[in-house]
CSV table of C-alpha atoms in Angstrom, one decimal:
chain,number,residue,atom,x,y,z
Q,1,MET,CA,36.3,308.5,-48.1
Q,2,LEU,CA,36.6,305.5,-45.9
Q,3,ILE,CA,33.4,303.4,-45.7
Q,4,GLY,CA,33.1,300.6,-43.2
Q,5,TYR,CA,31.2,297.3,-43.3
Q,6,ALA,CA,30.6,295.1,-40.3
Q,7,ARG,CA,28.8,291.8,-40.0
Q,8,VAL,CA,28.0,289.3,-37.3
Q,9,SER,CA,26.8,285.8,-38.2
Q,10,ALA,CA,24.3,285.2,-35.4
Q,11,LEU,CA,21.5,287.4,-34.1
Q,12,ASP,CA,22.8,286.9,-30.5
Q,13,GLN,CA,26.3,288.2,-31.3
Q,14,THR,CA,27.1,291.8,-30.7
Q,15,LEU,CA,28.4,294.2,-33.4
Q,16,ALA,CA,30.0,296.6,-31.0
Q,17,LEU,CA,33.7,295.6,-31.5
Q,18,GLN,CA,33.7,295.9,-35.3
Q,19,PRO,CA,32.1,299.4,-35.7
Q,20,ASP,CA,34.4,300.7,-32.9
Q,21,ALA,CA,37.5,299.4,-34.8
Q,22,LEU,CA,36.1,300.9,-38.1
Q,23,THR,CA,35.5,304.2,-36.5
Q,24,ALA,CA,39.0,304.2,-35.0
Q,25,ALA,CA,40.4,303.5,-38.5
Q,26,GLY,CA,38.7,306.7,-39.7
Q,27,CYS,CA,35.5,305.4,-41.4
Q,28,GLU,CA,33.0,308.2,-42.0
Q,29,LYS,CA,30.1,305.8,-42.7
Q,30,ILE,CA,29.6,302.3,-41.4
Q,31,PHE,CA,27.1,299.8,-42.7
Q,32,THR,CA,26.2,296.6,-40.8
Q,33,ASP,CA,24.4,293.3,-41.2
Q,34,LYS,CA,23.4,290.6,-38.7
Q,35,ALA,CA,23.3,287.7,-41.1
Q,36,SER,CA,25.2,284.5,-41.9
Q,37,GLY,CA,28.0,284.9,-44.4
Q,38,SER,CA,26.4,282.3,-46.6
Q,39,GLN,CA,23.3,284.5,-47.2
Q,40,THR,CA,23.5,286.3,-50.5
Q,41,ASP,CA,21.0,289.0,-49.4
Q,42,ARG,CA,22.9,291.4,-47.1
Q,43,PRO,CA,21.3,294.8,-47.2
Q,44,GLY,CA,24.1,296.5,-45.2
Q,45,LEU,CA,26.7,295.3,-47.7
Q,46,SER,CA,24.5,296.3,-50.7
Q,47,ASP,CA,24.1,299.8,-49.2
Q,48,ALA,CA,27.9,300.1,-48.5
Q,49,LEU,CA,28.7,299.0,-52.1
Q,50,TRP,CA,26.2,301.5,-53.5
Q,51,GLN,CA,27.6,304.3,-51.4
Q,52,LEU,CA,31.2,303.8,-52.7
Q,53,ARG,CA,32.6,306.0,-55.4
Q,54,LYS,CA,35.9,306.0,-57.3
Q,55,GLY,CA,38.8,306.7,-54.9
Q,56,ASP,CA,36.9,305.5,-51.8
Q,57,THR,CA,38.0,302.7,-49.7
Q,58,LEU,CA,35.8,299.9,-48.3
Q,59,VAL,CA,37.1,298.9,-44.8
Q,60,VAL,CA,36.3,295.7,-43.0
Q,61,TRP,CA,37.4,294.4,-39.6
Q,62,ARG,CA,38.4,291.0,-41.0
Q,63,LEU,CA,38.3,289.4,-44.5
Q,64,ASP,CA,35.7,286.8,-43.5
Q,65,ARG,CA,33.2,289.6,-42.7
Q,66,LEU,CA,33.0,290.5,-46.4
Q,67,GLY,CA,33.1,287.3,-48.4
Q,68,ARG,CA,31.1,284.1,-48.2
Q,69,THR,CA,34.0,282.2,-49.6
Q,70,LEU,CA,37.5,283.1,-50.8
Q,71,GLU,CA,36.3,283.0,-54.3
Q,72,HIS,CA,33.4,285.4,-53.5
Q,73,LEU,CA,35.8,287.7,-51.6
Q,74,ILE,CA,38.2,287.9,-54.5
Q,75,GLU,CA,35.3,288.5,-56.9
Q,76,THR,CA,34.0,291.3,-54.7
Q,77,ILE,CA,37.4,293.0,-54.4
Q,78,ARG,CA,38.1,292.7,-58.1
Q,79,HIS,CA,34.7,294.3,-58.8
Q,80,LEU,CA,35.7,297.1,-56.4
Q,81,GLU,CA,39.1,297.5,-58.1
Q,82,SER,CA,37.5,297.7,-61.5
Q,83,GLN,CA,35.4,300.7,-60.2
Q,84,GLY,CA,38.5,302.4,-58.9
Q,85,ILE,CA,37.5,301.6,-55.3
Q,86,HIS,CA,40.1,300.4,-52.8
Q,87,PHE,CA,39.9,297.8,-50.1
Q,88,LYS,CA,41.3,297.5,-46.5
Q,89,SER,CA,41.1,294.8,-43.9
Q,90,LEU,CA,42.1,295.9,-40.5
Q,91,GLN,CA,43.0,292.5,-38.9
Q,92,GLU,CA,44.9,291.1,-41.9
Q,93,GLN,CA,46.5,294.5,-42.6
Q,94,ILE,CA,45.6,294.3,-46.3
Q,95,ASP,CA,45.4,297.7,-48.0
Q,96,THR,CA,45.0,297.8,-51.8
Q,97,THR,CA,46.0,301.4,-51.8
Q,98,THR,CA,49.6,300.2,-51.3
Q,99,SER,CA,51.7,298.0,-53.6
Q,100,GLY,CA,52.2,295.5,-50.8
Q,101,GLY,CA,48.5,295.2,-50.1
Q,102,LYS,CA,47.8,294.7,-53.8
Q,103,LEU,CA,50.5,291.9,-53.9
Q,104,VAL,CA,49.0,290.1,-50.9
Q,105,PHE,CA,45.5,290.3,-52.5
Q,106,HIS,CA,46.8,288.9,-55.8
Q,107,VAL,CA,48.5,286.1,-54.0
Q,108,PHE,CA,45.2,285.3,-52.3
Q,109,GLY,CA,43.6,285.3,-55.8
Q,110,ALA,CA,46.2,283.0,-57.2
Q,111,LEU,CA,45.8,280.6,-54.3
Q,112,ALA,CA,42.0,280.6,-54.8
Q,113,GLU,CA,42.4,279.8,-58.5
Q,114,PHE,CA,45.0,277.1,-57.7
Q,115,GLU,CA,42.5,275.6,-55.2
Q,116,ARG,CA,39.7,275.6,-57.8
Q,117,ASP,CA,41.9,273.9,-60.3
Q,118,LEU,CA,43.0,271.2,-57.8
Q,119,ILE,CA,39.4,270.5,-56.9
Q,120,ARG,CA,38.4,270.2,-60.5
Q,121,GLU,CA,41.3,267.8,-61.3
Q,122,ARG,CA,40.6,265.6,-58.3
Q,123,THR,CA,36.9,265.5,-59.2
Q,124,HIS,CA,37.7,264.5,-62.8
Q,125,ALA,CA,40.2,261.9,-61.7
Q,126,GLY,CA,37.7,260.4,-59.2
Q,127,LEU,CA,35.0,260.2,-61.9
Q,128,GLN,CA,37.4,258.5,-64.3
Q,129,ALA,CA,38.4,256.0,-61.6
Q,130,ALA,CA,34.8,255.2,-60.8
Q,131,ARG,CA,33.9,254.7,-64.4
Q,132,ALA,CA,36.9,252.4,-64.8
Q,133,ARG,CA,35.5,250.3,-61.9
Q,134,GLY,CA,32.2,250.1,-63.8
Q,135,ARG,CA,30.3,252.8,-61.8
Q,136,LEU,CA,27.4,254.2,-63.7
Q,137,PHE,CA,26.4,257.9,-63.3
Q,138,GLY,CA,23.1,259.6,-63.9
Q,139,ARG,CA,19.6,258.5,-63.3
Q,140,PRO,CA,18.9,254.8,-63.4
Q,141,LYS,CA,16.7,253.4,-66.2
Q,142,ALA,CA,13.0,253.4,-65.4
Q,143,LEU,CA,12.5,249.9,-66.7
Q,144,THR,CA,14.6,246.8,-66.4
Q,145,PRO,CA,14.8,244.5,-69.4
Q,146,ARG,CA,12.3,242.2,-67.8
Q,147,LYS,CA,9.8,245.0,-67.3
Q,148,ILE,CA,10.3,246.1,-70.9
Q,149,GLU,CA,9.3,242.6,-72.0
Q,150,GLN,CA,6.3,242.8,-69.7
Q,151,LEU,CA,5.4,246.2,-71.2
Q,152,ARG,CA,5.6,244.8,-74.8
Q,153,THR,CA,3.5,241.7,-73.8
Q,154,LEU,CA,0.8,243.8,-72.2
Q,155,ALA,CA,0.8,246.3,-75.1
Q,156,LYS,CA,0.2,243.5,-77.6
Q,157,ASP,CA,-3.1,242.7,-76.0
Q,158,ASP,CA,-5.7,245.3,-77.4
Q,159,GLN,CA,-7.9,244.8,-74.3
Q,160,ASN,CA,-5.2,246.6,-72.1
Q,161,THR,CA,-5.3,250.4,-72.1
Q,162,VAL,CA,-2.2,252.5,-71.8
Q,163,THR,CA,-3.5,253.7,-68.4
Q,164,GLU,CA,-4.0,250.1,-67.1
Q,165,ILE,CA,-0.6,249.1,-68.3
Q,166,CYS,CA,1.0,252.1,-66.6
Q,167,GLN,CA,-0.7,251.3,-63.4
Q,168,THR,CA,0.2,247.6,-63.5
Q,169,LEU,CA,3.9,248.4,-64.1
Q,170,GLY,CA,4.0,251.5,-61.9
Q,171,ILE,CA,5.2,253.8,-64.6
Q,172,SER,CA,4.1,257.1,-66.1
Q,173,LYS,CA,2.6,257.5,-69.6
Q,174,ALA,CA,5.8,259.3,-70.6
Q,175,THR,CA,7.8,256.2,-69.7
Q,176,TYR,CA,5.4,254.0,-71.6
Q,177,TYR,CA,5.8,256.0,-74.8
Q,178,ARG,CA,9.5,256.3,-74.3
Q,179,TYR,CA,10.0,252.6,-74.3
Q,180,LEU,CA,7.2,251.8,-76.7
Q,181,PRO,CA,6.9,254.7,-79.2
Q,182,GLU,CA,4.4,252.9,-81.4
Q,183,LYS,CA,1.9,250.3,-80.3
Q,184,GLU,CA,3.2,247.0,-81.7
């Protein structure tokens, strides 16, 4: 059975073109969404995926109608493939029921993995270069060395309470105890 899925990104866009193309392609059921591709909650897609059985084919008008990103698209199609469900994109002419369609899909998957590796390598190299230039990462220290000295001085005076010291220095009690675990 061919099951179609159509989606438009904006509420003011019309769905007419996609269902017409899916019907012409032989889809017996068509599920639709009017939602941004970045949204994870797409009830029409969930219904379409729930309806699919082994041997069925999910048909979309274009690849970008199914996946939020290339990685998401490949993950979705791999999940379908593991369930014995085929995939077909009308515009890109990808059909995983054919050996050529499977090849194109796997090339897309390899390219997506290559892209992820490149991004990871560039990020790692950028972080190393920044560290070499003395760039510090993470949250800055709550207290400067001067404020730590002020904290110790104020804490030595028994007339100052922890609350008063915290208000004076503009710190929380947790910060107070982190820098001064035991009252000196």
